[in-house]
PDB file of C-alpha atoms in Angstrom:
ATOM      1  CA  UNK A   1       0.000   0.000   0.000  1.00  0.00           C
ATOM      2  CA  UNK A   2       0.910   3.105  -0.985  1.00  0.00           C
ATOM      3  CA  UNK A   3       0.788   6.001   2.054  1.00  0.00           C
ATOM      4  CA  UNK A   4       1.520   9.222   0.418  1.00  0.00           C
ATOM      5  CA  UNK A   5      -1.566   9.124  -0.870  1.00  0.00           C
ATOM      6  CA  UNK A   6      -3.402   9.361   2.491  1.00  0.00           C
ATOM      7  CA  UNK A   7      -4.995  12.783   3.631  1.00  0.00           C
ATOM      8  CA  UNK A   8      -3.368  13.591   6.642  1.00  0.00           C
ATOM      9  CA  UNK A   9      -6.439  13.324   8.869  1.00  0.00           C
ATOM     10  CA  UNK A  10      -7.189   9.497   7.370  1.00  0.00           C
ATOM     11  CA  UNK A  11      -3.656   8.259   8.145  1.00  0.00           C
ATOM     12  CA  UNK A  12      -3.927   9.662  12.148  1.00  0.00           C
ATOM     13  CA  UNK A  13      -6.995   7.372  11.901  1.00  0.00           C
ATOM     14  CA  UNK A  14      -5.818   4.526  10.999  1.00  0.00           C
ATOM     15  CA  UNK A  15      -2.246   5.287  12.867  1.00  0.00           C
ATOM     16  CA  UNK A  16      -4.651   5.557  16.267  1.00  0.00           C
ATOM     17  CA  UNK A  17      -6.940   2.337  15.407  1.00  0.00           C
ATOM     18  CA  UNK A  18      -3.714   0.148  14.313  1.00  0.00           C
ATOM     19  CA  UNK A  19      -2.773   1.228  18.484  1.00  0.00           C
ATOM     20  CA  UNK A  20      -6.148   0.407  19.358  1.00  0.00           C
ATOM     21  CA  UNK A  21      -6.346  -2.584  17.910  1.00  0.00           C
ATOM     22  CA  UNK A  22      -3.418  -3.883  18.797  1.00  0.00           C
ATOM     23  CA  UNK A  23      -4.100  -3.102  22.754  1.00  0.00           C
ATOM     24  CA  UNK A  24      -7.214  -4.950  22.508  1.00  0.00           C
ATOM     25  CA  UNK A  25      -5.847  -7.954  20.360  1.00  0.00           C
ATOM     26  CA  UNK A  26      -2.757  -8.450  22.668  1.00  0.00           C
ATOM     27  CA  UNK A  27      -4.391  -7.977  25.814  1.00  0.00           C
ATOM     28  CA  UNK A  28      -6.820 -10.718  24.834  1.00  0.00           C
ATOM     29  CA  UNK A  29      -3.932 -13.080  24.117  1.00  0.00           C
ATOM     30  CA  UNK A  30      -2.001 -12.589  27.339  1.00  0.00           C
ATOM     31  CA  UNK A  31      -5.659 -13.232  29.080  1.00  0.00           C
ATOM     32  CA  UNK A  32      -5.972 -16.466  27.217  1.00  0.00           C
ATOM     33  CA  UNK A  33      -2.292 -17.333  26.436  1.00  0.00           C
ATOM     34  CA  UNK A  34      -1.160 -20.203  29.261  1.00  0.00           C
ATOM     35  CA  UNK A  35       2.846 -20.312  28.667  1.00  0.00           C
ATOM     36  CA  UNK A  36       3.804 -17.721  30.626  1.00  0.00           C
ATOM     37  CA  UNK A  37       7.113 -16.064  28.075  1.00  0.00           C
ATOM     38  CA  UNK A  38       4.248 -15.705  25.433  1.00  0.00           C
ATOM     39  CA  UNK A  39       2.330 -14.326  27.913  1.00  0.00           C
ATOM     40  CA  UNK A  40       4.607 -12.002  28.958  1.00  0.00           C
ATOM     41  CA  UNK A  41       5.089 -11.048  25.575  1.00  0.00           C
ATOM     42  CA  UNK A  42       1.678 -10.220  24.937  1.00  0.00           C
ATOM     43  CA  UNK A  43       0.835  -8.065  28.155  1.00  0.00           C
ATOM     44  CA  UNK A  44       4.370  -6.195  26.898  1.00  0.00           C
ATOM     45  CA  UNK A  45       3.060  -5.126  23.385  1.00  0.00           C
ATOM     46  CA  UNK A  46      -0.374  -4.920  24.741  1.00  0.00           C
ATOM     47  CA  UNK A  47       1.174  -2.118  26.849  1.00  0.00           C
ATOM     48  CA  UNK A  48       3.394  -0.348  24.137  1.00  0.00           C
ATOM     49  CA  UNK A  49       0.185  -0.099  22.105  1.00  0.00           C
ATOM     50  CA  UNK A  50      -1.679   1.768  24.660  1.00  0.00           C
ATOM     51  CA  UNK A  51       1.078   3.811  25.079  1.00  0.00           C
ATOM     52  CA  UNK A  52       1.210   4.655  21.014  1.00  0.00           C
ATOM     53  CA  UNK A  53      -2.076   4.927  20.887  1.00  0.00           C
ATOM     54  CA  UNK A  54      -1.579   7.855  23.162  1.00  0.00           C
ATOM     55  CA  UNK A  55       1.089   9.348  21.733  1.00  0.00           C
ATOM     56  CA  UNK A  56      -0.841  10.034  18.347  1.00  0.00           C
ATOM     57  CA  UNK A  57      -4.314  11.332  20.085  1.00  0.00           C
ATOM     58  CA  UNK A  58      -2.201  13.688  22.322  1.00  0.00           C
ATOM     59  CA  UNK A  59      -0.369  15.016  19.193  1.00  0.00           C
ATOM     60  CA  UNK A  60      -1.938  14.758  15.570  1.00  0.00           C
ATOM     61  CA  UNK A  61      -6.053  14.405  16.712  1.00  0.00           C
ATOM     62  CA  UNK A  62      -6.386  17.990  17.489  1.00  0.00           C
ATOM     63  CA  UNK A  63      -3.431  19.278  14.724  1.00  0.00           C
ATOM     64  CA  UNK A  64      -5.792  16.894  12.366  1.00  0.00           C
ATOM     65  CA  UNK A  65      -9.219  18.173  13.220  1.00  0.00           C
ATOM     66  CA  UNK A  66     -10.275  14.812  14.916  1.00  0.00           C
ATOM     67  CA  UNK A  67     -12.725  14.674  17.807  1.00  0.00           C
ATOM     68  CA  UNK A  68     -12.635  11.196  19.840  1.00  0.00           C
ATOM     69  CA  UNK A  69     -14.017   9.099  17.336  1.00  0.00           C
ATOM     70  CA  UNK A  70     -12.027   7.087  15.061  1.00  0.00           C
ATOM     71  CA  UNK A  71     -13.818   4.970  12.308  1.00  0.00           C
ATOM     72  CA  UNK A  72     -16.616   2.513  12.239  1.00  0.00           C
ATOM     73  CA  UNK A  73     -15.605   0.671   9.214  1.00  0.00           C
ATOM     74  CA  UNK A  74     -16.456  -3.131   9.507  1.00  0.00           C
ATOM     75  CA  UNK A  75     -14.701  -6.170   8.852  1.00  0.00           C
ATOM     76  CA  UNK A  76     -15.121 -10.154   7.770  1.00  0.00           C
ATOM     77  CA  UNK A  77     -12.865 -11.736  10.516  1.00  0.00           C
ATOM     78  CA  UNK A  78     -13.005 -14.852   8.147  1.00  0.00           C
ATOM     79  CA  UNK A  79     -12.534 -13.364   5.100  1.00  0.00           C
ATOM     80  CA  UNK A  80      -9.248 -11.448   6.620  1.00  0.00           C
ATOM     81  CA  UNK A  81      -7.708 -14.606   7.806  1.00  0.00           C
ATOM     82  CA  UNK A  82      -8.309 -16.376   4.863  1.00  0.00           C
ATOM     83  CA  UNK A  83      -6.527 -13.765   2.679  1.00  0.00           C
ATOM     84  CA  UNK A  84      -2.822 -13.619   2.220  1.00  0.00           C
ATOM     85  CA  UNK A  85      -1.157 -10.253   3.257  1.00  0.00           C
ATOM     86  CA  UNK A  86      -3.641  -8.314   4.935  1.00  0.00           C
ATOM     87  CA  UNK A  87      -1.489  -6.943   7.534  1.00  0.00           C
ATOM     88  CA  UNK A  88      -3.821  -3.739   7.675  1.00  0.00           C
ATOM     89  CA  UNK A  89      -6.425  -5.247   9.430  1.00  0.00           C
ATOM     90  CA  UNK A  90      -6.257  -3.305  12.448  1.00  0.00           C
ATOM     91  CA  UNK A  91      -6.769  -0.034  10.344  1.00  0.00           C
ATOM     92  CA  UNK A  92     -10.531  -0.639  10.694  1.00  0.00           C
ATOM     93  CA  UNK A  93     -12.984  -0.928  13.907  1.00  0.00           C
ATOM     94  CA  UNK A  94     -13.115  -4.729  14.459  1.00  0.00           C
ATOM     95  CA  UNK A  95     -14.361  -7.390  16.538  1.00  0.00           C
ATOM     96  CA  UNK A  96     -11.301  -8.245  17.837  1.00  0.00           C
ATOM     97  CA  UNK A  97     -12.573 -10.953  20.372  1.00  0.00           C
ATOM     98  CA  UNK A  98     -13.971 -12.389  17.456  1.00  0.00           C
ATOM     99  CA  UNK A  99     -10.587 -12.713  15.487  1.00  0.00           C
ATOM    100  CA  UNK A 100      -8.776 -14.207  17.931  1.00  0.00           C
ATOM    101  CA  UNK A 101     -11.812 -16.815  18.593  1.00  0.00           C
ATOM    102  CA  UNK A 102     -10.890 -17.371  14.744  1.00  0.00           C
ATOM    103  CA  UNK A 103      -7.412 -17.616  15.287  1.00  0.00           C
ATOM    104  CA  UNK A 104      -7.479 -21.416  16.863  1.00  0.00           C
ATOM    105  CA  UNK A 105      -3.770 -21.567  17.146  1.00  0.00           C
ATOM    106  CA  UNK A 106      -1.097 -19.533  19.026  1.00  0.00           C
ATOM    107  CA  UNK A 107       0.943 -19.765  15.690  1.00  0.00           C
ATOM    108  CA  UNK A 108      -1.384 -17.663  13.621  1.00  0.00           C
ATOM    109  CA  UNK A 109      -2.356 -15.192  16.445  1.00  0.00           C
ATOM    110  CA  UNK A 110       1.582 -14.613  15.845  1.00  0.00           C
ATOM    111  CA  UNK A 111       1.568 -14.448  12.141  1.00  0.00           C
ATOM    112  CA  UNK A 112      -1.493 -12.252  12.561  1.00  0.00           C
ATOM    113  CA  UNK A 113       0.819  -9.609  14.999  1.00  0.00           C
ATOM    114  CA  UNK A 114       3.677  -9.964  13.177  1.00  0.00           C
ATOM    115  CA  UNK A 115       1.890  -9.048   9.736  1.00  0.00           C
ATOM    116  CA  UNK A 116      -0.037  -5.945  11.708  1.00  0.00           C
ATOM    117  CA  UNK A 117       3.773  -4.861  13.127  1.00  0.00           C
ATOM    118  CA  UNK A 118       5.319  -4.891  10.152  1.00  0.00           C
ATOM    119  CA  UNK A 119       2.599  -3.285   8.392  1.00  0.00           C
ATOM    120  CA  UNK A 120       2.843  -0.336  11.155  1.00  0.00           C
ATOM    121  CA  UNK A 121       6.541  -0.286  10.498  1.00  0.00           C
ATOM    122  CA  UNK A 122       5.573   0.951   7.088  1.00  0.00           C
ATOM    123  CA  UNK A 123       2.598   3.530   8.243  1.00  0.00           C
ATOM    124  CA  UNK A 124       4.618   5.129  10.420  1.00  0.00           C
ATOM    125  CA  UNK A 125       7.722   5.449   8.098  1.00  0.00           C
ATOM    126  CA  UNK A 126       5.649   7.055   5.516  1.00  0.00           C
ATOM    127  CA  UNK A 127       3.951   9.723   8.122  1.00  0.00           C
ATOM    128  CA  UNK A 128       7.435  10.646   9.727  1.00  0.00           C
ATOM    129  CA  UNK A 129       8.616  11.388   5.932  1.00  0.00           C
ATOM    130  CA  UNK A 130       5.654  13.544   5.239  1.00  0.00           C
ATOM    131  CA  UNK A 131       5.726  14.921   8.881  1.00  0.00           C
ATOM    132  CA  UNK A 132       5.922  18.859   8.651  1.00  0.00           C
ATOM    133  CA  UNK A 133       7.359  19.378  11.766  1.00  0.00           C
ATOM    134  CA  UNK A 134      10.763  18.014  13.297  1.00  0.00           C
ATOM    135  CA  UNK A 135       8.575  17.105  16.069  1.00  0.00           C
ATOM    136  CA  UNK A 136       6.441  15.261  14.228  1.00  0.00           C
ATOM    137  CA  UNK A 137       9.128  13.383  12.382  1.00  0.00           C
ATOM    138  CA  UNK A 138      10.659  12.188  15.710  1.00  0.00           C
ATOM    139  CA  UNK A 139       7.395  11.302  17.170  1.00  0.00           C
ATOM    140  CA  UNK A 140       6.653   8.925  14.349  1.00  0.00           C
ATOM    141  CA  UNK A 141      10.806   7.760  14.412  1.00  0.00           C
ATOM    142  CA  UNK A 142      10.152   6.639  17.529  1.00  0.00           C
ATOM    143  CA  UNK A 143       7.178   4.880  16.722  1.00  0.00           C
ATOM    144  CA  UNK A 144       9.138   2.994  13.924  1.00  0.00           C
ATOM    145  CA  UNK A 145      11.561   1.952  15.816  1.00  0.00           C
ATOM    146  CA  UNK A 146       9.117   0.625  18.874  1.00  0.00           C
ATOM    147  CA  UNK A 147       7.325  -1.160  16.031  1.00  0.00           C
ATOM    148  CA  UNK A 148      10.633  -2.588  14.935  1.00  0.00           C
ATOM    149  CA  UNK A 149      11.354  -4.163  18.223  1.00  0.00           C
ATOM    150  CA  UNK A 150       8.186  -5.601  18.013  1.00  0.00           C
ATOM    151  CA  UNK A 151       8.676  -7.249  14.599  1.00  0.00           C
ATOM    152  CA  UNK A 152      11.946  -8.755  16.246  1.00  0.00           C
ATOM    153  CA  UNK A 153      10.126 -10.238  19.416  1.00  0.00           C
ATOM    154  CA  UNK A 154       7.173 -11.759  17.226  1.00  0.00           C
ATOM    155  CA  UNK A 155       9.804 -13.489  15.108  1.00  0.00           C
ATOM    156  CA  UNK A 156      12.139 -14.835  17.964  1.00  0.00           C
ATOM    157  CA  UNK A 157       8.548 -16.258  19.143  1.00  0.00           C
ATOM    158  CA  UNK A 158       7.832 -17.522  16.328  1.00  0.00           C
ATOM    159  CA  UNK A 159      11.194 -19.304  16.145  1.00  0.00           C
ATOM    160  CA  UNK A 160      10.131 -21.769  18.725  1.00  0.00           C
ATOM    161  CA  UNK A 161       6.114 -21.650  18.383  1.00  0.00           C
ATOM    162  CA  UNK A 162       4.721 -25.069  17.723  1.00  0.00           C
ATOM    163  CA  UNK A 163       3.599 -25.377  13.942  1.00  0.00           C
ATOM    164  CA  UNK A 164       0.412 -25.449  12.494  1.00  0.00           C
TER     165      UNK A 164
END
C-alpha cells in the first residue's frame, strides 16, 4: 500500500486504530495465552500499544481536526484470515474478540501480529517522511523503531512456536 496518498487526517486514523487494535488484540492473548514467556510477551506489546495509541491522540487528533471518534468501518474476521497479506487489518474498527476466537492456534495469532507490526513499520515510516514538523518526524521515528522491536520479538517467538 501506498501512504503518500493518504490525507493527513485518514492516516492519524488509521495510525490511532492500528494502536487500538493492537491493545485490545494483545491484551486478549495474554488473558488467554497459558505459557507464561508468550504471555509475557503479549501483556508487553499490549502495553506499548496503549502507550502509542496515546502518543498520536495527544499530538496529531487535534493538529488533524479529529474529535474522539475514530472509524466505524467493519470487517469479515473470516474473510481477513483467509486472505494472504492483509497486515492492515487493524486499520478498521473490528471485533477483535472475534478474530482471535478465529485464530485457533497460538501460531497464527503470531503471524497475525507480526503481519499488523510490520505493516505499522511501514505507516509510520511514511507519516514521519511527510511529517511537517521536526517534532512530528521524531514522534513517528520513535514509533518505527518501537514497532521494529516488536517485529523482532514476534519473530524470535515464532522461532520456537509449535507449527500449524
Amino acid at each position: 500500500m501506498d501512504f503518500e496518498h493518504f490525507e493527513e487526517k485518514e492516516a492519524v486514523k488509521k495510525a490511532a486504530m492500528i494502536e487500538e487494535n493492537g491493545y485490545t488484540f494483545y491484551s486478549i492473548l495474554a488473558h488467554e495465552t497459558q505459557d507464561a514467556e508468550t504471555k509475557a510477551l503479549f501483556q508487553r506489546l499490549a502495553a506499548d500499544e496503549l502507550k502509542h495509541k496515546k502518543i498520536i491522540e495527544n499530538k496529531y487528533f487535534e493538529e488533524a481536526g479529529l474529535g474522539e471518534q475514530i472509524t466505524e468501518e467493519e470487517l469479515s474476521l473470516e474473510e481477513y484470515i483467509d486472505r494472504e497479506h492483509a497486515s492492515d487489518i487493524f486499520t478498521r474498527r473490528i471485533d477483535v474478540e472475534a478474530l482471535v476466537k478465529v485464530l485457533d492456534h497460538p501460531r497464527k495469532a503470531l503471524i497475525v501480529a507480526l503481519d499488523t507490526e510490520r505493516y505499522s513499520v511501514r505507516l509510520f515510516e511514511e507519516l514521519a517522511k511527510n511529517a511537517e514538523t521536526e517534532e512530528g518526524k521524531e514522534i513517528y521515528r520513535t514509533l518505527v523503531e518501537e514497532e521494529e522491536s516488536h517485529v523482532e520479538l514476534i519473530e524470535a517467538l515464532l522461532k520456537v512456536a509449535p507449527p500449524l
